[in-house]
Amino acid sequence: MSRYRLLPSTAQEAVLRDHCAHTRYVWNLAVEQQSWWRSGRASAPGYLEQCRQLTAARAEHDWLRAGSQMVQQQALRDFDQAMVNFFAGTHGKPGWRKAGRDEGFRVVAVKPGHMRRLSRKMGEVWIPKAGWVRFRWSRSVAAAKSYRVTLDRAGRWHVAFAVIPEPVPAPGTGQMVGIDRGVTVSAALSTGEMLRVPRLSPARQRRLRRLQRKLARAKRGSGRRARVKLALARLRVREADARKDWAEKTSTGLARRFDLIRVEDLSIKDMTRSARGTIQEPGRKVRQKAGLNRGILRSGWGLLVRRLEDKAPGRVEKIKAAFTSQRCSACGHIAAESRESQAVFACVACSFACNADVNAARNIAAGHAVTARGRSPLGGRVNREPQPIFLPA
Ligand SMILES: [Zn+2]
C-alpha cells in the first residue's frame, strides 16, 4: 500500500475530520454490539443488520445524516472484515477507536476518473463531500479500487491507495526457507541470515525517552503537553514508516528467492515462549521478556507475514511452533537445557550448536503445515484489500 501526503484546504479538512468522526462512531457502535454477544445467545448482528441500524441511526441524527453514507457503510464493512480476521486467528479482536489516535476512513467504488494528475508533483483525488483534494505525487500511482485517508498523530493527512501487490514469480528452484520471529533479532532465516527491523537511532531513542518523561510531568490540557505529544508522535510515525518500508522490501526479496516460505503459526499459543511460563515451569526474567515481546510486536512481524502472503500467494505455510526453540534442528532431541541462553542453542544430545533463533527457523523449515491463511472458519478473506494498520498507542 503506497501512501501519499494529502493536502486538504481548511474547508476540506473540516469535511475530512467529520468523515473520521463518523467512521469512529459507527465502528465503536459495532464494537459495542459485538461486546454484548456471549456464546449461547443469538449471534451478534452481522453486516446487513448493522447496515439497517445505520440507516435508522442516520434518520435519527442530523449530524450523521449530513455525512457520507458510503464512508459510514464502509466502516461497518471494515469492522466485519476485522471480525473475520479475528476468528481466523490472524488478527487481534477489533477494539475501540479513540479520537486523535485512530483517525481515518475509506473511500470505495473508486472510478478511474476519481484520481488525476495535475502536474509533475501534484495530483488530486475525489473524496465524497470534500470534492477534489490535492496530494503530493511523490511516486507513481497505480490504479486503485479504494483508498484510505488517515490523519496521523503528528497532524498529517495521508491517502493510501489500496493496491494489492502483484504476486512475485517463484524462482522455481525448489528452495525452501523457515523464518523464526526471533527474540534476539527481528527474524532469523533457516539459511542463517538475520533480519533486523529498522529502529530509531540511539540518539532518537534517547530523545523519545526524554519526551516521554516530559509528557509525564506536563499538566493535562497545557500547551506544553500538546507540543510534547506532537513531537512524540512525529518520532513514532518515523519509526513506523521505516518499518513498513522494511516489510515491503524484505517480503519481495523472500518471495523472489524461495519457492516455499514457512513461518510460525502465531494463532497457536506457544507456551514455551510465553513470558509468564507455565504453572509447571514458571518463566524467568518475566519483566525483561515482556519488554522484548512488545519489541517483537513493534517489529512489524505481522506486516511482513501479510505482505509475504500477498506477494507469494499459496507459497506461504504456517507451522505449529511448539518446541521449535527447544528442539535440536540437527538430531531432533527436545530439551529445555539445550537452550543455553537467549541467543545460543547447544544441543545436550549431539553437541550441535548454533544461534538459537536460526535453530528455531530450521525447525520451522522442517515443520509440517497446519493451516494456511485464507481458510478461515468464516470462509476466508472476503475482501483482499489491505486492512488498516494502527500504531500501538
Ligand atoms: Zn542435537
mmCIF file of C-alpha atoms in Angstrom, residues 171-332:
data_model
loop_
_atom_site.group_PDB
_atom_site.id
_atom_site.type_symbol
_atom_site.label_atom_id
_atom_site.label_comp_id
_atom_site.label_asym_id
_atom_site.label_seq_id
_atom_site.Cartn_x
_atom_site.Cartn_y
_atom_site.Cartn_z
ATOM 1 C CA PRO A 171 12.159 -18.836 -8.607
ATOM 2 C CA GLY A 172 11.322 -22.487 -9.368
ATOM 3 C CA THR A 173 14.436 -23.807 -7.651
ATOM 4 C CA GLY A 174 12.584 -25.825 -5.023
ATOM 5 C CA GLN A 175 14.302 -23.769 -2.349
ATOM 6 C CA MET A 176 12.510 -23.544 0.969
ATOM 7 C CA VAL A 177 13.075 -21.254 3.916
ATOM 8 C CA GLY A 178 11.894 -21.197 7.519
ATOM 9 C CA ILE A 179 11.540 -17.896 9.328
ATOM 10 C CA ASP A 180 11.551 -17.533 13.078
ATOM 11 C CA ARG A 181 10.245 -14.435 14.730
ATOM 12 C CA GLY A 182 13.223 -14.260 16.993
ATOM 13 C CA VAL A 183 13.681 -12.661 20.349
ATOM 14 C CA THR A 184 17.242 -11.509 19.949
ATOM 15 C CA VAL A 185 16.795 -10.382 16.345
ATOM 16 C CA SER A 186 13.628 -9.468 14.493
ATOM 17 C CA ALA A 187 13.613 -12.568 12.354
ATOM 18 C CA ALA A 188 16.033 -15.379 11.663
ATOM 19 C CA LEU A 189 16.090 -17.403 8.459
ATOM 20 C CA SER A 190 16.914 -21.092 8.345
ATOM 21 C CA THR A 191 19.734 -20.103 5.990
ATOM 22 C CA GLY A 192 21.409 -18.409 8.941
ATOM 23 C CA GLU A 193 20.606 -14.882 7.836
ATOM 24 C CA MET A 194 19.288 -12.381 10.352
ATOM 25 C CA LEU A 195 16.678 -9.804 9.502
ATOM 26 C CA ARG A 196 16.542 -6.673 11.567
ATOM 27 C CA VAL A 197 13.626 -4.290 11.550
ATOM 28 C CA PRO A 198 14.931 -0.735 11.476
ATOM 29 C CA ARG A 199 14.610 1.003 14.819
ATOM 30 C CA LEU A 200 15.089 4.594 15.772
ATOM 31 C CA SER A 201 18.712 5.598 16.035
ATOM 32 C CA PRO A 202 20.127 5.593 19.575
ATOM 33 C CA ALA A 203 20.012 9.391 19.607
ATOM 34 C CA ARG A 204 16.339 9.379 18.604
ATOM 35 C CA GLN A 205 15.565 6.678 21.167
ATOM 36 C CA ARG A 206 17.125 8.869 23.846
ATOM 37 C CA ARG A 207 15.022 11.772 22.629
ATOM 38 C CA LEU A 208 11.922 9.559 22.742
ATOM 39 C CA ARG A 209 12.597 8.633 26.366
ATOM 40 C CA ARG A 210 13.254 12.251 27.266
ATOM 41 C CA LEU A 211 9.978 13.318 25.676
ATOM 42 C CA GLN A 212 8.104 10.561 27.485
ATOM 43 C CA ARG A 213 9.431 11.816 30.810
ATOM 44 C CA LYS A 214 8.486 15.357 29.851
ATOM 45 C CA LEU A 215 4.992 14.234 28.942
ATOM 46 C CA ALA A 216 4.550 12.549 32.305
ATOM 47 C CA ARG A 217 5.393 15.852 34.007
ATOM 48 C CA ALA A 218 3.368 18.138 31.741
ATOM 49 C CA LYS A 219 -0.006 19.299 33.011
ATOM 50 C CA ARG A 220 -3.079 17.904 31.313
ATOM 51 C CA GLY A 221 -4.540 20.246 28.755
ATOM 52 C CA SER A 222 -1.496 22.521 28.747
ATOM 53 C CA GLY A 223 0.075 23.842 25.571
ATOM 54 C CA ARG A 224 3.379 22.313 26.603
ATOM 55 C CA ARG A 225 1.783 18.887 26.819
ATOM 56 C CA ALA A 226 0.307 19.262 23.330
ATOM 57 C CA ARG A 227 3.735 20.215 21.928
ATOM 58 C CA VAL A 228 5.444 17.255 23.594
ATOM 59 C CA LYS A 229 2.731 14.922 22.321
ATOM 60 C CA LEU A 230 3.193 16.164 18.782
ATOM 61 C CA ALA A 231 6.966 15.714 18.950
ATOM 62 C CA LEU A 232 6.479 12.170 20.279
ATOM 63 C CA ALA A 233 4.001 11.352 17.542
ATOM 64 C CA ARG A 234 6.444 12.551 14.879
ATOM 65 C CA LEU A 235 9.133 10.213 16.172
ATOM 66 C CA ARG A 236 6.779 7.236 16.266
ATOM 67 C CA VAL A 237 5.488 7.954 12.787
ATOM 68 C CA ARG A 238 9.055 7.997 11.512
ATOM 69 C CA GLU A 239 9.740 4.621 13.095
ATOM 70 C CA ALA A 240 6.515 3.138 11.692
ATOM 71 C CA ASP A 241 7.310 4.392 8.186
ATOM 72 C CA ALA A 242 10.732 2.757 8.276
ATOM 73 C CA ARG A 243 9.138 -0.491 9.425
ATOM 74 C CA LYS A 244 6.605 -0.515 6.588
ATOM 75 C CA ASP A 245 9.321 0.142 4.070
ATOM 76 C CA TRP A 246 11.370 -2.710 5.508
ATOM 77 C CA ALA A 247 8.408 -5.133 5.331
ATOM 78 C CA GLU A 248 7.845 -4.296 1.646
ATOM 79 C CA LYS A 249 11.463 -4.794 0.638
ATOM 80 C CA THR A 250 12.012 -7.906 2.749
ATOM 81 C CA SER A 251 8.839 -9.658 1.578
ATOM 82 C CA THR A 252 9.665 -9.016 -2.079
ATOM 83 C CA GLY A 253 13.181 -10.373 -1.581
ATOM 84 C CA LEU A 254 11.994 -13.544 0.150
ATOM 85 C CA ALA A 255 9.218 -14.205 -2.378
ATOM 86 C CA ARG A 256 11.762 -13.867 -5.174
ATOM 87 C CA ARG A 257 14.384 -16.152 -3.620
ATOM 88 C CA PHE A 258 12.323 -19.042 -2.253
ATOM 89 C CA ASP A 259 9.623 -21.309 -3.654
ATOM 90 C CA LEU A 260 8.200 -22.130 -0.252
ATOM 91 C CA ILE A 261 8.233 -19.934 2.824
ATOM 92 C CA ARG A 262 7.399 -21.380 6.214
ATOM 93 C CA VAL A 263 6.555 -19.205 9.182
ATOM 94 C CA GLU A 264 5.267 -19.878 12.651
ATOM 95 C CA ASP A 265 1.533 -20.040 13.138
ATOM 96 C CA LEU A 266 1.090 -17.318 15.682
ATOM 97 C CA SER A 267 -2.562 -18.092 16.288
ATOM 98 C CA ILE A 268 -1.428 -21.095 18.287
ATOM 99 C CA LYS A 269 -0.185 -20.076 21.660
ATOM 100 C CA ASP A 270 3.240 -21.437 22.263
ATOM 101 C CA MET A 271 3.757 -21.965 25.967
ATOM 102 C CA THR A 272 7.488 -22.382 25.562
ATOM 103 C CA ARG A 273 7.626 -18.775 24.505
ATOM 104 C CA SER A 274 5.191 -17.289 26.962
ATOM 105 C CA ALA A 275 6.923 -14.795 29.162
ATOM 106 C CA ARG A 276 4.992 -15.912 32.230
ATOM 107 C CA GLY A 277 5.803 -19.554 31.589
ATOM 108 C CA THR A 278 3.562 -22.426 32.611
ATOM 109 C CA ILE A 279 2.480 -23.497 36.085
ATOM 110 C CA GLN A 280 4.932 -26.390 35.952
ATOM 111 C CA GLU A 281 7.706 -24.175 34.743
ATOM 112 C CA PRO A 282 7.336 -20.550 35.729
ATOM 113 C CA GLY A 283 9.137 -18.189 33.410
ATOM 114 C CA ARG A 284 12.352 -16.496 34.333
ATOM 115 C CA LYS A 285 13.143 -12.875 33.595
ATOM 116 C CA VAL A 286 9.439 -12.228 33.029
ATOM 117 C CA ARG A 287 9.817 -8.460 33.034
ATOM 118 C CA GLN A 288 12.634 -8.432 30.503
ATOM 119 C CA LYS A 289 10.783 -10.821 28.228
ATOM 120 C CA ALA A 290 7.587 -8.779 28.395
ATOM 121 C CA GLY A 291 9.620 -5.821 27.184
ATOM 122 C CA LEU A 292 11.113 -7.885 24.408
ATOM 123 C CA ASN A 293 7.697 -9.143 23.381
ATOM 124 C CA ARG A 294 6.500 -5.592 22.981
ATOM 125 C CA GLY A 295 9.530 -5.073 20.805
ATOM 126 C CA ILE A 296 8.545 -8.054 18.696
ATOM 127 C CA LEU A 297 5.049 -6.682 18.253
ATOM 128 C CA ARG A 298 6.572 -3.442 17.130
ATOM 129 C CA SER A 299 8.954 -5.269 14.880
ATOM 130 C CA GLY A 300 6.491 -5.466 12.069
ATOM 131 C CA TRP A 301 6.364 -9.225 12.026
ATOM 132 C CA GLY A 302 2.643 -9.309 11.294
ATOM 133 C CA LEU A 303 3.060 -6.864 8.444
ATOM 134 C CA LEU A 304 5.886 -8.936 6.985
ATOM 135 C CA VAL A 305 3.782 -12.113 7.000
ATOM 136 C CA ARG A 306 0.783 -10.352 5.427
ATOM 137 C CA ARG A 307 2.965 -8.960 2.681
ATOM 138 C CA LEU A 308 4.544 -12.369 2.081
ATOM 139 C CA GLU A 309 1.085 -13.862 1.631
ATOM 140 C CA ASP A 310 0.177 -11.138 -0.842
ATOM 141 C CA LYS A 311 3.362 -11.498 -2.851
ATOM 142 C CA ALA A 312 3.761 -15.271 -2.659
ATOM 143 C CA PRO A 313 0.146 -16.498 -2.639
ATOM 144 C CA GLY A 314 -0.056 -20.230 -1.963
ATOM 145 C CA ARG A 315 3.659 -20.378 -1.183
ATOM 146 C CA VAL A 316 3.474 -19.415 2.489
ATOM 147 C CA GLU A 317 2.863 -22.156 5.036
ATOM 148 C CA LYS A 318 2.151 -21.758 8.717
ATOM 149 C CA ILE A 319 3.809 -24.185 11.067
ATOM 150 C CA LYS A 320 2.891 -25.139 14.614
ATOM 151 C CA ALA A 321 5.566 -23.515 16.672
ATOM 152 C CA ALA A 322 5.587 -25.796 19.718
ATOM 153 C CA PHE A 323 9.094 -26.682 20.863
ATOM 154 C CA THR A 324 10.805 -25.036 17.920
ATOM 155 C CA SER A 325 13.037 -23.248 20.409
ATOM 156 C CA GLN A 326 13.910 -26.394 22.394
ATOM 157 C CA ARG A 327 14.270 -28.897 19.581
ATOM 158 C CA CYS A 328 17.675 -29.570 18.055
ATOM 159 C CA SER A 329 17.458 -28.963 14.334
ATOM 160 C CA ALA A 330 20.327 -31.409 13.748
ATOM 161 C CA CYS A 331 19.216 -34.505 15.700
ATOM 162 C CA GLY A 332 15.651 -33.703 16.799
#
